[in-house]
mmCIF file of C-alpha atoms in Angstrom:
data_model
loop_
_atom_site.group_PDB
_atom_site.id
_atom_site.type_symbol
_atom_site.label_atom_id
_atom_site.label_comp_id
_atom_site.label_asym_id
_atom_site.label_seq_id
_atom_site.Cartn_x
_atom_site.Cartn_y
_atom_site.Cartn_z
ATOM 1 C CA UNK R 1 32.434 26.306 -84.959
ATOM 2 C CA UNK R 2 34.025 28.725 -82.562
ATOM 3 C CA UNK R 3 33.092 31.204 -84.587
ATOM 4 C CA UNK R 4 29.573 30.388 -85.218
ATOM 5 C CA UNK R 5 28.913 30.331 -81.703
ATOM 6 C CA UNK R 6 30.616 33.825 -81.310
ATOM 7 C CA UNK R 7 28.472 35.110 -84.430
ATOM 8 C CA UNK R 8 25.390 33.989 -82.143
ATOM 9 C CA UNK R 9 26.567 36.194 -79.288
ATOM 10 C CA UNK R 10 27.235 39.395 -81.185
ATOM 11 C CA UNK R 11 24.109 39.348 -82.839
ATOM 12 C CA UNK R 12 22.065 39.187 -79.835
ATOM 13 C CA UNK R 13 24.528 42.431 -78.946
ATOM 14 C CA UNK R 14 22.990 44.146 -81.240
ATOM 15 C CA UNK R 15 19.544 44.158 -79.722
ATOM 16 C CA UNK R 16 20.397 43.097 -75.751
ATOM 17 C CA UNK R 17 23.075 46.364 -74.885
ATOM 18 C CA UNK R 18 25.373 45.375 -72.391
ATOM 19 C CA UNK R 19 23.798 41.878 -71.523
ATOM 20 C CA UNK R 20 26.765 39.868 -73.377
ATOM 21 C CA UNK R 21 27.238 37.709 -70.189
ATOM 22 C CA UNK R 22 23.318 36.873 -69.955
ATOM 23 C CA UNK R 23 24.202 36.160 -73.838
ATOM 24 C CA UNK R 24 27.076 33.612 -73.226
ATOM 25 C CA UNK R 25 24.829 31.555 -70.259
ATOM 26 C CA UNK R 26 21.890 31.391 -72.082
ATOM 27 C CA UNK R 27 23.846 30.277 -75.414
ATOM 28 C CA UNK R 28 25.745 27.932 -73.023
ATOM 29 C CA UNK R 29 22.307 25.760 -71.722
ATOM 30 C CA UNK R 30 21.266 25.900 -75.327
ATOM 31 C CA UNK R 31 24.325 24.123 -76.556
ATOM 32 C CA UNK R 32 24.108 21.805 -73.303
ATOM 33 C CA UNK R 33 20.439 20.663 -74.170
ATOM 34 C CA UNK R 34 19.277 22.459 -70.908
ATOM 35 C CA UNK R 35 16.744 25.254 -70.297
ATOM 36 C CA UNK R 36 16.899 29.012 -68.776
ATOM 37 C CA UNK R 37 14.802 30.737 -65.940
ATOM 38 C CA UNK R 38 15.021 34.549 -66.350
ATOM 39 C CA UNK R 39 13.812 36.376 -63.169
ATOM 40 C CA UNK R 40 13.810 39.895 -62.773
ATOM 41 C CA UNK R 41 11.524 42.483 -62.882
ATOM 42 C CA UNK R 42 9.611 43.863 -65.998
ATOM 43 C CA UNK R 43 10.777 45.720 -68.423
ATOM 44 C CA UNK R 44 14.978 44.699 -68.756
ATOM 45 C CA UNK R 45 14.892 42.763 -71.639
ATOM 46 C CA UNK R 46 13.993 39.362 -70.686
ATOM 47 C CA UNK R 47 11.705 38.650 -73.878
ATOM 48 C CA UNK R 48 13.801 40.441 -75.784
ATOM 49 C CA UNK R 49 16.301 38.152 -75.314
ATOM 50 C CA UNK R 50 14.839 35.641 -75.962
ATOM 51 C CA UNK R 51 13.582 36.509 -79.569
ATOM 52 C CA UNK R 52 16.760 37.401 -80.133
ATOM 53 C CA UNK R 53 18.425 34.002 -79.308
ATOM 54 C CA UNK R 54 15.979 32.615 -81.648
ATOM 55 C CA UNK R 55 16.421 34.633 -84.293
ATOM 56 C CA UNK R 56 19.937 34.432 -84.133
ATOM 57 C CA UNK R 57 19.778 30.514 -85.116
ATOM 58 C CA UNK R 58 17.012 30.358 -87.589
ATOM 59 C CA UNK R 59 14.832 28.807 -85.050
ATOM 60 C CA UNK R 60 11.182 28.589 -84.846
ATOM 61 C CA UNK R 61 10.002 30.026 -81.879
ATOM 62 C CA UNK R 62 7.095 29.970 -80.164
ATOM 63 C CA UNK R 63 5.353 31.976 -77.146
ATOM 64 C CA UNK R 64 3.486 30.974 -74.115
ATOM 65 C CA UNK R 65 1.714 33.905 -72.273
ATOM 66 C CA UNK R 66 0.997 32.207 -68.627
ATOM 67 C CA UNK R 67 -1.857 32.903 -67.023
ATOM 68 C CA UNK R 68 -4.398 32.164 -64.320
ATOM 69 C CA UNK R 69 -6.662 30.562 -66.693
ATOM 70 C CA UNK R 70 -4.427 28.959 -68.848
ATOM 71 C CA UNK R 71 -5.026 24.773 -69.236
ATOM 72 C CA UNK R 72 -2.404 22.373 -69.933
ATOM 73 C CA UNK R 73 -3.994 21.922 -73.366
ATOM 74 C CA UNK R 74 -3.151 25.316 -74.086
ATOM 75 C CA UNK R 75 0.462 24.423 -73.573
ATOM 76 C CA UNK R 76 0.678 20.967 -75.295
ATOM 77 C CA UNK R 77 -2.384 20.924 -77.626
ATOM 78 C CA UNK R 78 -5.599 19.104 -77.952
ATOM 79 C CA UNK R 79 -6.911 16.344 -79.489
ATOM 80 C CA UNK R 80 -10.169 17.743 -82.013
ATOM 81 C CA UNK R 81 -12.993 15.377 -83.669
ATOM 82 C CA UNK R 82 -13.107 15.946 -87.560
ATOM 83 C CA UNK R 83 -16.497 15.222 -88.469
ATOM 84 C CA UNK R 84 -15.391 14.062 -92.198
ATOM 85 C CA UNK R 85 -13.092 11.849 -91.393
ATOM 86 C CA UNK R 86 -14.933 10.429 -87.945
ATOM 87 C CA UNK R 87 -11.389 10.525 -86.513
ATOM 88 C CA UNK R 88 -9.989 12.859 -83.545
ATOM 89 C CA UNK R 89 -7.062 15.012 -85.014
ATOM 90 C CA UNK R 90 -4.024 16.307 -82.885
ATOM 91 C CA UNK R 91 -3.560 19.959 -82.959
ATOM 92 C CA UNK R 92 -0.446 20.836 -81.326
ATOM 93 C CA UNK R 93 0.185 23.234 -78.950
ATOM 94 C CA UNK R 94 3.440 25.866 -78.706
ATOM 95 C CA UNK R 95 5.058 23.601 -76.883
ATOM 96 C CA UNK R 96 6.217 21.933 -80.171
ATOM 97 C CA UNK R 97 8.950 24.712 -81.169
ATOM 98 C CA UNK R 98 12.317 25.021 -81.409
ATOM 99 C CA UNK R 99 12.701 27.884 -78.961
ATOM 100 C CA UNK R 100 9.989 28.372 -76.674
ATOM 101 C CA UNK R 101 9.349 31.399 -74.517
ATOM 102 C CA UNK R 102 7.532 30.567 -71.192
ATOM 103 C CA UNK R 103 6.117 34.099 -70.251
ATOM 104 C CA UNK R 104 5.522 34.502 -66.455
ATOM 105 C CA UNK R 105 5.478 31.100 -65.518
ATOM 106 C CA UNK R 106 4.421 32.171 -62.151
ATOM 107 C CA UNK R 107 1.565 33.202 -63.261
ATOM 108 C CA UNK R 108 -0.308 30.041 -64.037
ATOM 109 C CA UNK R 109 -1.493 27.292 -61.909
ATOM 110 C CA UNK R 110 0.794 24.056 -60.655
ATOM 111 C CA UNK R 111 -1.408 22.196 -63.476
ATOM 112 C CA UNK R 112 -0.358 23.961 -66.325
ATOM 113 C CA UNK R 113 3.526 24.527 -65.115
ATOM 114 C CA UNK R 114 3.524 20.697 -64.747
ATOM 115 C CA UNK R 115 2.617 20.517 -68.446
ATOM 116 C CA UNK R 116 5.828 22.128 -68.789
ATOM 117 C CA UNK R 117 8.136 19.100 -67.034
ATOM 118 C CA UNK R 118 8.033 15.703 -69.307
ATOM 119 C CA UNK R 119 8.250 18.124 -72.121
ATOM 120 C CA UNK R 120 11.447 19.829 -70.315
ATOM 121 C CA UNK R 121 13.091 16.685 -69.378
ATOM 122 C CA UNK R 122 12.508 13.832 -72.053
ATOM 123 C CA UNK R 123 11.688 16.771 -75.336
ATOM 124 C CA UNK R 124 8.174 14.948 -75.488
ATOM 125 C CA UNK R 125 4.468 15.268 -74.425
ATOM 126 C CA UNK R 126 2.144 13.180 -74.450
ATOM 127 C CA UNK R 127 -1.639 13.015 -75.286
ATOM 128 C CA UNK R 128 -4.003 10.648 -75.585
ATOM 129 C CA UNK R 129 -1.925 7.451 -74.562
ATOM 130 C CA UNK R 130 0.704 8.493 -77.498
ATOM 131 C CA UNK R 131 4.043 10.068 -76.868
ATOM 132 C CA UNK R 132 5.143 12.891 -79.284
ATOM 133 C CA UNK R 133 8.378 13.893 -79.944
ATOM 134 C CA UNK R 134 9.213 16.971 -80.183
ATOM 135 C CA UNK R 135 11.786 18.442 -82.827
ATOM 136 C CA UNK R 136 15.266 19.310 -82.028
ATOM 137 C CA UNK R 137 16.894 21.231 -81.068
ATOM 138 C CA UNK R 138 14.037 22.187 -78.134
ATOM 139 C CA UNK R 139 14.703 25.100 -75.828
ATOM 140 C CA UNK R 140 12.859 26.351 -72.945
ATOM 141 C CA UNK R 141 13.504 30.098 -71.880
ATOM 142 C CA UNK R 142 10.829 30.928 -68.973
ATOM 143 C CA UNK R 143 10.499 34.394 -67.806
ATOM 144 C CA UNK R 144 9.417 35.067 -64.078
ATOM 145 C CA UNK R 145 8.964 38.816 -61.961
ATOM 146 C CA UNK R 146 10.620 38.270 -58.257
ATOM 147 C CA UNK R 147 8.846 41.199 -57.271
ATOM 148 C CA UNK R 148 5.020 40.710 -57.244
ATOM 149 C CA UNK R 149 3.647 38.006 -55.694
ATOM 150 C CA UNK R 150 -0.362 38.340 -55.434
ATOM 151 C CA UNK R 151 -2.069 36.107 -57.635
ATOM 152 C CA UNK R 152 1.203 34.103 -58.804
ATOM 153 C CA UNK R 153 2.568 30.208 -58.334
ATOM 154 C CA UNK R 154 5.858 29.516 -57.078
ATOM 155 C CA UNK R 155 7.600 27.166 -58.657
ATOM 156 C CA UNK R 156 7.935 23.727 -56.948
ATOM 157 C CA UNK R 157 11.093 22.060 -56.473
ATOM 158 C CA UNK R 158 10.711 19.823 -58.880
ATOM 159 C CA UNK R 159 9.731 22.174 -61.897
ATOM 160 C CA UNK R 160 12.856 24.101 -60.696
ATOM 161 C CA UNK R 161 15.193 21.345 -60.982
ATOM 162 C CA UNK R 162 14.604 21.281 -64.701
ATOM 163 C CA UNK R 163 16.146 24.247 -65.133
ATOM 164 C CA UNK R 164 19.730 24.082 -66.150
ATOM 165 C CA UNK R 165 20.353 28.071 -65.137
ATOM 166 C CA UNK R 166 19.190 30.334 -63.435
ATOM 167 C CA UNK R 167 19.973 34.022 -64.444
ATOM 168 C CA UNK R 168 18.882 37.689 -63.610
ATOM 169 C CA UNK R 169 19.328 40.470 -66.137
ATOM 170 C CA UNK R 170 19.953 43.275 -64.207
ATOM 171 C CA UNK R 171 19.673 46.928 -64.838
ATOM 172 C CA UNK R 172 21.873 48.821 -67.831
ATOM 173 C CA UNK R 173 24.444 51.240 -66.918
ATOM 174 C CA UNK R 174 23.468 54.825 -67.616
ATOM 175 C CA UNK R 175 25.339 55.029 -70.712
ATOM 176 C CA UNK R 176 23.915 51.446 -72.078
ATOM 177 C CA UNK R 177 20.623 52.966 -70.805
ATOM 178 C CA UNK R 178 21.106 56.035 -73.569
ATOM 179 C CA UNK R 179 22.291 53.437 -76.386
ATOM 180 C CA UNK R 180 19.069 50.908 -75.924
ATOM 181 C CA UNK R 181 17.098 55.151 -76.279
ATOM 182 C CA UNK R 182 18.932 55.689 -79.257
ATOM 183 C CA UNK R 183 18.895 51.991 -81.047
ATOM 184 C CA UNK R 184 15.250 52.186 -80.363
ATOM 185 C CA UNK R 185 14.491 55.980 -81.065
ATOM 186 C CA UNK R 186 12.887 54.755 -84.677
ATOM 187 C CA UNK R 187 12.392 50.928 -84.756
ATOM 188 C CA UNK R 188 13.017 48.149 -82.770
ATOM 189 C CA UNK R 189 16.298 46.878 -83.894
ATOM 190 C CA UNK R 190 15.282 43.227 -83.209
ATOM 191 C CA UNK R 191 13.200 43.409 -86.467
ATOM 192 C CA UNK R 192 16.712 43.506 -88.371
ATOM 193 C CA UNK R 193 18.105 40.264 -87.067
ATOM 194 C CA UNK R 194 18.919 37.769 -89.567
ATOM 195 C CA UNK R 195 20.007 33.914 -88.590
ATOM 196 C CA UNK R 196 23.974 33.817 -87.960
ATOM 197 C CA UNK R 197 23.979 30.005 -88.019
ATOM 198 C CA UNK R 198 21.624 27.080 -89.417
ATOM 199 C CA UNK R 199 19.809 24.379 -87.163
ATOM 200 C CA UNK R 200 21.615 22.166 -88.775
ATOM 201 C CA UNK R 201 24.739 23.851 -87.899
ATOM 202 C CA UNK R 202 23.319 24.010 -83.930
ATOM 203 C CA UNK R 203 23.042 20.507 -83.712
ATOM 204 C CA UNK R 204 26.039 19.727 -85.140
ATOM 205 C CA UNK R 205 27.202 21.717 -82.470
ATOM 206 C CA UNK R 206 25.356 20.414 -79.343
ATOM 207 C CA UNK R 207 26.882 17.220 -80.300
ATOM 208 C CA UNK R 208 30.305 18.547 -79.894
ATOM 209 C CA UNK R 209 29.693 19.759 -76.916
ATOM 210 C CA UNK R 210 28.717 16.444 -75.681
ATOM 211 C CA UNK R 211 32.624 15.009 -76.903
ATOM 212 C CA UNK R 212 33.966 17.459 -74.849
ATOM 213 C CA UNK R 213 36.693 16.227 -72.524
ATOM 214 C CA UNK R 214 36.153 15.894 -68.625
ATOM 215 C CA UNK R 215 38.859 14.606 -66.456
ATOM 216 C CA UNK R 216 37.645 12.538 -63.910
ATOM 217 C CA UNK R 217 39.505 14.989 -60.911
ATOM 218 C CA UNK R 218 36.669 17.636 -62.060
ATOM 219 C CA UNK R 219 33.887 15.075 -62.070
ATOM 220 C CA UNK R 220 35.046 14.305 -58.298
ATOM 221 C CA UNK R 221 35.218 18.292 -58.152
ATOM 222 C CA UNK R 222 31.792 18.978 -59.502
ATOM 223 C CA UNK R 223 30.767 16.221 -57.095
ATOM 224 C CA UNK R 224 32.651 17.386 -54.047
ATOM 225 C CA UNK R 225 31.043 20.892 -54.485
ATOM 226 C CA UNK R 226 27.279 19.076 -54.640
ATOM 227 C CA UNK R 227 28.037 16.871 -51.824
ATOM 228 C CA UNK R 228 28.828 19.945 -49.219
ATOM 229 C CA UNK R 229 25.401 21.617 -50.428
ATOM 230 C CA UNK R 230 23.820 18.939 -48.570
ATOM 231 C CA UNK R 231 25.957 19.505 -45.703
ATOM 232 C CA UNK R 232 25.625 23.322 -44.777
ATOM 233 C CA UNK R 233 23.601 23.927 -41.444
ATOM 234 C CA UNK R 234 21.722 26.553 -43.034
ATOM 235 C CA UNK R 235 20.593 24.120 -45.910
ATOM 236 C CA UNK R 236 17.092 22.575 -45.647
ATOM 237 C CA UNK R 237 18.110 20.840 -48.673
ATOM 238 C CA UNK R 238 20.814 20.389 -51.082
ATOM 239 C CA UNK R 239 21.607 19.741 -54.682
ATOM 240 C CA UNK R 240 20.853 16.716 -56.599
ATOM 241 C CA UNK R 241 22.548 14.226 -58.630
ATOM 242 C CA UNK R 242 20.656 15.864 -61.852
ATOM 243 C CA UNK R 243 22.163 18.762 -60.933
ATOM 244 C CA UNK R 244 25.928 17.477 -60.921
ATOM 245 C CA UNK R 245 25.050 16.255 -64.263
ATOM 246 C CA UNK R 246 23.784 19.477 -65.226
ATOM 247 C CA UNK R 247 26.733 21.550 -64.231
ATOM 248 C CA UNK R 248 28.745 19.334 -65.754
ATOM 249 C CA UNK R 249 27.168 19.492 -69.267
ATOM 250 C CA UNK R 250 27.295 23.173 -69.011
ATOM 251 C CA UNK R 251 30.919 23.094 -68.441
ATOM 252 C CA UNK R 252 31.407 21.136 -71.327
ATOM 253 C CA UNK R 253 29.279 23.935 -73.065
ATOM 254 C CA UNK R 254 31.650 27.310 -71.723
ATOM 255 C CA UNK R 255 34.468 25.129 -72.438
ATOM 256 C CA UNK R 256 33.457 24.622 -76.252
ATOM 257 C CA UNK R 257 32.843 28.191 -76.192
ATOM 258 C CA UNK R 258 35.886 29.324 -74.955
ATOM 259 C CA UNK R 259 37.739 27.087 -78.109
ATOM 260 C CA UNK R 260 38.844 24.152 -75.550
ATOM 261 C CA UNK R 261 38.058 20.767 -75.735
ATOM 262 C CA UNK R 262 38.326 20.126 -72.213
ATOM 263 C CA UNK R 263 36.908 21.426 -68.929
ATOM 264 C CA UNK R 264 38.789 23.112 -66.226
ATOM 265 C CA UNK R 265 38.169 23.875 -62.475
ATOM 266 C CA UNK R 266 37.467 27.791 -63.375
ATOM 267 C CA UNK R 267 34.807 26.939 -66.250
ATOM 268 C CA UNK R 268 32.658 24.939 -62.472
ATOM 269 C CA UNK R 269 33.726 27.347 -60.570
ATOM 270 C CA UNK R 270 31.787 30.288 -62.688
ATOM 271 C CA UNK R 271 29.056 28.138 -63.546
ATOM 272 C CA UNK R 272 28.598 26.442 -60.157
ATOM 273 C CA UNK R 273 26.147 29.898 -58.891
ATOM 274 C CA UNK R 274 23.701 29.860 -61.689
ATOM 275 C CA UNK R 275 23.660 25.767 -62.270
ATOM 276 C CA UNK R 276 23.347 25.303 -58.279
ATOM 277 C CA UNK R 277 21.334 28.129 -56.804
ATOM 278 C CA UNK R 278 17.937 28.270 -57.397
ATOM 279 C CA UNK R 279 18.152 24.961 -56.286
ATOM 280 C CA UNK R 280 19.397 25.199 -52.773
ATOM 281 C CA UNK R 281 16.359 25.091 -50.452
ATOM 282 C CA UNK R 282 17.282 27.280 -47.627
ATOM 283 C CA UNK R 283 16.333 27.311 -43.861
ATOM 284 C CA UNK R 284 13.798 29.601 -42.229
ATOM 285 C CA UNK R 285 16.234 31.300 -40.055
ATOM 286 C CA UNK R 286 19.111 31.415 -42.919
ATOM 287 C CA UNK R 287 16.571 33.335 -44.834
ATOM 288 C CA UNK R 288 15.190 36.059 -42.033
ATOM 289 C CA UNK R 289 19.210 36.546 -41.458
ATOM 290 C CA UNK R 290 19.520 37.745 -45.043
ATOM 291 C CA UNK R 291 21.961 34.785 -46.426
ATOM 292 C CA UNK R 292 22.036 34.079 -49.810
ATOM 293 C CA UNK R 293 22.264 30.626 -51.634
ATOM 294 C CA UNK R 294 24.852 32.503 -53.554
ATOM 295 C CA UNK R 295 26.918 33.209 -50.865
ATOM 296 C CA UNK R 296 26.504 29.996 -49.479
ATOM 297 C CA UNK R 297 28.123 28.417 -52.666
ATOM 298 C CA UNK R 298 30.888 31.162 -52.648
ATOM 299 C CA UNK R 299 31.725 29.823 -49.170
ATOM 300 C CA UNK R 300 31.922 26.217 -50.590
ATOM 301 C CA UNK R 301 34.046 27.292 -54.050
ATOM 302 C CA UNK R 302 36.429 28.888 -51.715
ATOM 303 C CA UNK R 303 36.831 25.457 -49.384
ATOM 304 C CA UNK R 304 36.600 22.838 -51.866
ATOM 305 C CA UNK R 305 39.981 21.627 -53.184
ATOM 306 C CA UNK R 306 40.768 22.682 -56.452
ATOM 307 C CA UNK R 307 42.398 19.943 -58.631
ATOM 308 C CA UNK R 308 45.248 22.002 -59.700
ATOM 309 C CA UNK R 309 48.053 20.089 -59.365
ATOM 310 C CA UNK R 310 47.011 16.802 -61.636
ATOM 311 C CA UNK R 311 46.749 19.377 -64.687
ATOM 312 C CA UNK R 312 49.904 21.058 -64.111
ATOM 313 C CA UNK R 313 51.599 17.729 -64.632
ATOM 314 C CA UNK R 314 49.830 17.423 -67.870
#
C-alpha cells in the first residue's frame, strides 16, 4: 500500500513539475478524510492539480465554477416536478462526486459557500427534509486568488475550519518553468494520465490510516501546541478542538505515507503550519506589524516540549 500511495504521487509529477510537496499534503488530507484550500494567484497550477489527483485514483470528479450568481442549488441540486409521474424528482448537483473542485470559492456569496459545509463535514446534503449521502471516498479541493479582492467573499471562520490544510503553490523555479514549456509545447500532458490505484484500493487505504498508532505523549503534544494558540497576545483567537483532531488524523496520514505505523513528534511538527494556520485569527495590530500566523506557530513548535525521551526508551 506504500507503494500505491507513492504511484499516486509520481503520477501527479508528471503533470504538476516541481510541486511534489503540494502532492504529498494534498494526498495526505485525502487519505485523512479531510479537504484542501489552495490559495495563490492564477495561473500556478492549482486546477491542474487537482484533475490530476483525480485522475490519478480513478475518481469521478466534478467542478464547481463559483460565482456571484451562483445558488446553493447549483451546488447541491434541485428537486424538479415530472409531469408523468406527478412526482418531484431529485437532480443532483456536483456536489455528489468523488473529487470535487471548488473553483474560486471567494467568489460566490456566504449562501452558496455555506452549501459547501454539512456536505464538508458529515459527506451529506440535504434537500427537501431528506438527507443524502454522498459516495465515498468525497474530497473537497477549493481554489481561492489572495490577490484580488473586489467583488469576492471571504471565507468565514467557520467555512475555514472545515478545511483540513491549507496550502499555497508557489512559483516554479526557472528550470521547472522551461520543463512545464516543454511538457506542454504540443498537448497538455494531463490528457495522458491513467488511474495508478482503484477506489476500492483508496478506501482500503483511508481505513488504514485510521489504525494508525498514536501514543498518547503526542496526543498531549498535538494538544499542548493547540492550547498555546489560544494563549499568544497577538491571537484574537486560537485553534479549536476540531482542529487537534484534524492534525492528528493527518499525522496518522504522513505517517502511513512515510511506511510507519505510528506517529512521531516530527510528522506534527511539519504538519502543525498548514493544519493550524489559516485558522489562527490574528489581532489588528499583529497584522499592521507584518506577523505571520506562521511564524507565530514556529515560535510555539520551538517552545513546546517535544516528547523525545518516552520513545527513546521504546
Amino acid at each position: 500500500m506504500h507503494q500505491k500511495i507513492e504511484s499516486i504521487i509520481s503520477n501527479i509529477e508528471k503533470v504538476m513539475i516541481g510541486k511534489r510537496e503540494v502532492a504529498q499534503l494534498s494526498v495526505v488530507a485525502m487519505l485523512a478524510g479531510g479537504h484542501v484550500l489552495l490559495e495563490d494567484v492564477p495561473g500556478v497550477g492549482k486546477t491542474m492539480m487537482v484533475r490530476s489527483l483525480a485522475k490519478s485514483v480513478g475518481a469521478e470528479f466534478k467542478r464547481i465554477q463559483f460565482t456571484p450568481d451562483l445558488l446553493p442549488s447549483d451546488v447541491i441540486g434541485v428537486s424538479i416536478y415530472n409531469p408523468k409521474t406527478l412526482q418531484f424528482e431529485f437532480r443532483p448537483g456536483p456536489i455528489l462526486g468523488n473529487i470535487v473542485l471548488a473553483d474560486e470559492i471567494n467568489r460566490t456569496s456566504p449562501k452558496t459557500q455555506s452549501a459547501l459545509l454539512e456536505s464538508m463535514e458529515e459527506a451529506s446534503i440535504s434537500i427537501d427534509g431528506q438527507t443524502i449521502h454522498i459516495p465515498k471516498p468525497f474530497f473537497v479541493m477549493a481554489t481561492q486568488n489572495p490577490i484580488e479582492y473586489e467583488g469576492t467573499y471571504p471565507l468565514p471562520e467557520a467555512q475555514l475550519d472545515r478545511f483540513m490544510l491549507k496550502i499555497r503553490m508557489g512559483y516554479p523555479s526557472p528550470q521547472e518553468e522551461v520543463e512545464v514549456l516543454r511538457r506542454a509545447e504540443h498537448n497538455q500532458p494531463i490528457g495522458t494520465l491513467d488511474s495508478v490505484i482503484s477506489l476500492e484500493e483508496l478506501l482500503e487505504l483511508q481505513e488504514e490510516v485510521k489504525n494508525i498508532y498514536v501514543e498518547d505523549s503526542i496526543k498531549a503534544y498535538i494538544v499542548q501546541i493547540a492550547r498555546a494558540t489560544r494563549k499568544v497576545s497577538e491571537v484574537y483567537l486560537g485553534v479549536s478542538p476540531r482542529a487537534s483532531i484534524a492534525l492528528m488524523k493527518a499525522s496518522q496520514a504522513f505517517a502511513k505515507m512515510q511506511n510507519r505505523d505510528y506517529v512521531i513528534p516530527d510528522d506534527v511538527q511539519y504538519l502543525a503550519p498548514y493544519v493550524f494556520a489559516h485558522r489562527i485569527i490574528l489581532r489588528p495590530e499583529a497584522r499592521y506589524e507584518g506577523i505571520t500566523q506562521e511564524a507565530i506557530l514556529n515560535r510555539i513548535i520551538n517552545k513546546a516540549i517535544v516528547p523525545i525521551k518516552r520513545y527513546a526508551e521504546k
